[in-house]
XYZ file of C-alpha atoms in Angstrom:
332
model
C 256.548 0.315 200.486
C 256.533 -3.469 200.228
C 254.889 -5.531 197.499
C 254.793 -9.107 196.230
C 256.396 -9.264 192.806
C 256.940 -11.742 190.016
C 260.566 -11.269 188.996
C 260.740 -14.203 186.576
C 258.280 -16.782 185.312
C 258.661 -20.217 186.887
C 256.671 -23.415 187.249
C 256.726 -23.193 191.051
C 255.008 -19.736 190.959
C 257.714 -18.312 193.243
C 257.306 -14.666 194.161
C 259.422 -12.112 196.012
C 258.662 -9.540 198.718
C 260.333 -6.385 197.396
C 260.616 -2.719 198.271
C 258.958 -0.734 195.480
C 258.265 2.984 194.879
C 255.125 4.531 196.293
C 252.252 4.665 193.762
C 251.822 7.864 191.765
C 248.351 9.359 192.147
C 247.072 10.923 188.942
C 244.224 13.453 188.745
C 241.610 10.729 188.124
C 243.080 8.161 190.538
C 242.528 7.300 194.163
C 245.246 5.984 196.491
C 244.072 3.107 198.680
C 245.702 1.524 201.705
C 245.258 -2.194 201.109
C 243.470 -3.982 203.942
C 242.799 -7.246 202.094
C 243.507 -8.784 198.685
C 241.887 -11.838 197.150
C 244.098 -14.639 195.824
C 243.003 -16.343 192.610
C 244.154 -19.175 190.406
C 244.942 -16.504 187.809
C 247.577 -15.104 190.183
C 249.291 -18.486 190.051
C 248.989 -18.447 186.267
C 250.516 -14.968 186.063
C 253.445 -16.119 188.202
C 254.083 -19.128 185.982
C 253.708 -17.109 182.784
C 250.830 -19.231 181.471
C 248.680 -16.186 180.706
C 251.523 -14.056 179.333
C 250.525 -14.739 175.700
C 247.048 -13.359 176.396
C 248.005 -10.625 178.868
C 251.694 -9.775 178.418
C 253.177 -8.067 181.470
C 256.612 -6.509 181.776
C 258.776 -8.120 184.452
C 259.030 -7.466 187.336
C 255.426 -6.717 188.237
C 253.345 -6.653 191.413
C 250.788 -9.443 191.630
C 247.130 -9.306 192.655
C 243.930 -7.996 191.101
C 241.269 -8.053 193.863
C 241.565 -5.464 196.589
C 239.658 -3.893 199.464
C 240.945 -1.026 201.531
C 240.699 2.551 202.758
C 241.052 5.681 200.636
C 244.191 7.635 201.579
C 244.155 10.276 198.847
C 241.971 11.307 195.909
C 243.151 12.843 192.645
C 242.352 16.443 191.826
C 239.524 15.515 189.449
C 237.894 12.866 191.657
C 234.554 13.770 193.239
C 233.068 10.310 193.864
C 235.264 9.212 196.786
C 236.591 10.736 199.982
C 239.536 10.053 202.288
C 238.749 7.338 204.827
C 236.099 5.620 202.696
C 236.089 1.810 202.522
C 236.312 0.701 198.887
C 236.973 -2.382 196.771
C 237.895 -3.117 193.160
C 238.934 -5.526 190.470
C 242.095 -3.874 189.166
C 242.694 -3.571 185.393
C 244.936 -6.254 183.897
C 247.549 -3.649 183.002
C 247.585 -2.242 186.547
C 247.768 -5.261 188.821
C 249.217 -4.587 192.253
C 246.820 -5.694 194.993
C 249.525 -7.642 196.845
C 251.080 -4.466 198.188
C 250.691 -2.007 201.043
C 249.103 0.646 198.819
C 247.702 0.866 195.300
C 246.566 3.730 193.060
C 244.344 3.281 189.994
C 241.522 5.198 188.304
C 238.553 6.061 190.484
C 236.150 4.529 187.962
C 237.464 1.051 188.869
C 236.335 1.338 192.494
C 233.085 1.038 194.421
C 232.124 1.410 198.089
C 232.268 -1.890 199.985
C 228.811 -3.472 200.396
C 227.269 -2.826 203.787
C 227.923 -5.603 206.269
C 231.008 -7.070 204.584
C 234.441 -7.059 206.186
C 237.504 -6.064 204.165
C 238.387 -9.749 203.850
C 234.922 -10.669 202.590
C 234.880 -7.716 200.195
C 238.216 -8.795 198.708
C 236.585 -12.121 197.826
C 233.920 -10.504 195.641
C 235.151 -8.494 192.616
C 236.607 -11.046 190.184
C 233.933 -13.727 190.529
C 231.034 -11.284 190.815
C 232.128 -9.179 187.838
C 232.761 -12.334 185.793
C 229.238 -13.542 186.546
C 227.672 -10.149 185.852
C 229.582 -9.629 182.604
C 228.928 -13.154 181.332
C 225.202 -12.729 181.939
C 224.790 -9.147 180.717
C 227.534 -8.646 178.106
C 228.298 -12.053 176.596
C 224.871 -13.695 176.715
C 221.513 -12.445 175.490
C 219.225 -14.470 177.699
C 215.628 -13.623 178.450
C 213.239 -14.558 181.219
C 212.672 -18.295 181.317
C 215.778 -19.253 179.342
C 217.826 -22.172 180.660
C 221.453 -21.826 181.794
C 223.817 -24.569 182.916
C 226.673 -23.810 185.322
C 228.990 -26.778 185.945
C 230.276 -27.225 189.493
C 228.233 -24.367 190.899
C 229.430 -24.692 194.492
C 232.517 -22.561 193.811
C 233.143 -18.838 194.197
C 231.798 -18.107 190.732
C 228.570 -20.002 191.386
C 227.959 -18.030 194.587
C 227.314 -14.996 192.391
C 226.326 -16.437 188.999
C 223.423 -18.498 190.335
C 221.618 -15.727 192.285
C 222.423 -13.099 189.624
C 220.924 -15.294 186.903
C 217.918 -16.106 189.082
C 217.388 -12.386 189.706
C 217.351 -11.853 185.926
C 214.635 -14.497 185.548
C 216.942 -17.157 184.086
C 216.362 -20.815 185.017
C 219.619 -22.236 186.396
C 220.742 -25.852 186.496
C 224.069 -26.676 188.090
C 226.110 -29.645 189.275
C 227.769 -30.226 192.625
C 228.204 -32.757 195.396
C 225.055 -33.947 197.112
C 226.028 -31.981 200.231
C 225.701 -28.690 198.338
C 222.186 -29.217 196.955
C 220.322 -27.321 199.676
C 222.619 -24.289 199.647
C 222.624 -24.037 195.840
C 218.845 -24.226 195.639
C 218.693 -21.488 198.286
C 220.820 -19.339 195.963
C 218.291 -19.821 193.173
C 219.285 -22.996 191.317
C 216.218 -24.751 189.901
C 217.980 -28.102 189.623
C 221.222 -29.506 191.071
C 222.764 -32.625 189.567
C 225.013 -34.838 191.674
C 228.272 -34.552 189.759
C 229.549 -37.811 191.257
C 226.708 -39.968 190.004
C 225.115 -38.086 187.085
C 226.549 -37.347 183.651
C 225.067 -33.968 182.765
C 225.849 -34.509 179.060
C 223.369 -37.394 178.886
C 220.885 -35.952 181.373
C 220.443 -32.442 179.948
C 219.452 -31.105 176.530
C 218.157 -27.987 174.746
C 219.811 -25.495 177.074
C 220.095 -21.903 175.876
C 223.516 -21.258 177.384
C 226.416 -22.689 179.356
C 229.031 -20.727 181.291
C 232.173 -22.852 181.357
C 234.605 -22.658 184.274
C 236.248 -26.060 183.776
C 238.402 -25.569 180.670
C 238.725 -27.043 177.200
C 238.351 -30.711 178.165
C 234.804 -29.983 179.333
C 233.747 -28.079 176.202
C 232.534 -31.049 174.055
C 230.128 -32.229 176.754
C 228.958 -28.670 177.467
C 228.311 -27.998 173.775
C 226.304 -31.213 173.533
C 223.569 -30.012 175.900
C 222.963 -26.724 174.062
C 220.023 -26.201 171.747
C 220.641 -25.197 168.138
C 222.126 -21.650 168.130
C 222.812 -21.872 171.859
C 225.872 -20.141 173.316
C 228.764 -21.408 175.417
C 230.794 -18.711 177.195
C 234.100 -19.927 178.631
C 236.124 -18.325 181.393
C 238.706 -21.095 181.387
C 239.269 -22.618 177.940
C 241.024 -21.040 174.931
C 240.729 -17.581 173.377
C 239.744 -17.437 169.711
C 239.598 -15.058 166.746
C 236.409 -13.347 167.916
C 237.883 -12.688 171.345
C 241.086 -11.269 169.830
C 239.063 -8.935 167.615
C 236.996 -7.763 170.596
C 240.239 -6.983 172.440
C 241.480 -5.040 169.388
C 244.665 -7.096 169.242
C 247.120 -6.709 166.375
C 246.673 -8.928 163.306
C 249.536 -11.286 164.296
C 247.992 -11.830 167.745
C 244.555 -12.316 166.197
C 246.000 -15.018 163.996
C 247.680 -16.702 166.985
C 244.521 -16.729 169.077
C 242.402 -17.646 166.085
C 244.547 -20.734 165.642
C 244.519 -21.531 169.393
C 240.743 -21.555 169.638
C 239.966 -22.784 166.127
C 239.096 -26.341 167.142
C 236.601 -25.191 169.793
C 235.107 -22.607 167.442
C 234.676 -25.232 164.714
C 233.187 -27.770 167.132
C 230.510 -25.240 168.015
C 229.992 -24.106 164.416
C 229.456 -27.654 163.152
C 226.650 -28.016 165.708
C 225.168 -24.599 164.786
C 226.157 -23.250 168.197
C 228.434 -20.468 169.430
C 231.680 -20.654 171.382
C 232.856 -17.470 173.119
C 235.830 -16.789 175.391
C 235.823 -13.912 177.877
C 238.089 -12.148 180.322
C 236.647 -10.228 183.237
C 237.411 -6.517 183.136
C 237.483 -3.783 185.765
C 234.313 -1.702 186.043
C 233.446 0.336 189.118
C 229.963 1.183 187.848
C 229.091 -2.487 187.484
C 230.631 -3.180 190.887
C 228.340 -0.564 192.481
C 225.367 -2.352 190.915
C 226.719 -5.671 192.160
C 227.067 -4.209 195.660
C 223.336 -3.452 195.668
C 222.546 -6.991 194.522
C 224.819 -8.479 197.190
C 223.020 -6.475 199.875
C 219.542 -7.272 198.520
C 220.285 -10.958 198.082
C 222.127 -11.237 201.426
C 225.187 -12.828 199.844
C 228.242 -13.385 202.020
C 231.380 -14.889 200.491
C 233.249 -17.503 202.504
C 236.849 -16.705 203.474
C 238.675 -20.028 203.788
C 242.070 -18.762 204.937
C 243.981 -15.541 205.526
C 247.700 -14.863 205.166
C 249.948 -11.878 205.767
C 251.741 -10.188 202.867
C 254.912 -11.990 203.949
C 253.064 -15.316 203.656
C 251.821 -14.765 200.100
C 253.840 -17.683 198.755
C 251.944 -20.042 201.062
C 248.655 -18.475 199.959
C 249.516 -19.071 196.290
C 250.550 -22.633 197.102
C 247.154 -23.281 198.710
C 245.214 -21.817 195.786
C 247.317 -23.807 193.298
C 246.041 -27.076 194.808
C 242.473 -26.185 193.712
C 241.246 -27.977 196.829
C 240.102 -24.965 198.856
C 236.429 -24.238 199.446
C 236.087 -20.499 199.905
C 238.439 -17.602 199.277
C 242.077 -17.284 200.244
C 242.864 -13.692 201.249
C 245.995 -11.650 201.988
C 245.424 -9.296 204.933
C 247.357 -6.622 206.789
């Protein structure tokens, strides 16, 4: 079968369309014919090698972590899925391979596609939705009425984080362009700041939590608006010692990541606040729960552009510009 592979790390995130062996289906796996695969900035980062220190991957490897498709075969021990079923998943970091004709991973990574979504729309869900769900339910301990700030909420992450937080009774403030105010309030945002005219760091204070998607340069301002003992969870800045311990990394790697994130950890500590770094992980059970929320909340992700497997390089190029509103998707 054919697959998009990273054969060597390079600044231009070049990839190759290669013939690769058919996936092996273990007793707890399902084999899925890929109908659509979401393209993320992390795919660009994997191709350049930027994330290799955090998630080392043996070259060559097949790219892609978000997938929607049709079950072709189920392992001998699998009872939760059947041939022909439409499913989607966020693949484990160690088993990437969504940019391919077929993929086989453990059944517990998958969930049925939410009713009413196309394969392309479903492929736009797993990474952002799981990141939002895990940040809210695993990394943060917020209760009804607590205040959460999400910078630049009009992105794919905000589409899920805002309504999920609202559903949990959390008061959400976000920032965006003035054109996005109505849509973000419809998702559940209590307040939307115009990020072109308002400095949130001077406007906001005493927030219980921030979920950072902007990276380390934004951390000082985001820490500033937190109350004493508030928590900042970052999806985009630097890993630290606590993260490395949670991942059960070896002592040398813990020391490396402890040093990398030390400045951010100390900034937070000096203000009596917490800095946490997280990586989204595959979880089919959580994805099933998310599917119910998507249906109940009537959420529909926006697909900005579709490309064939042969056009994956162009898809990565588009995502790398960070200028696209909506999801870029590889389709059959």
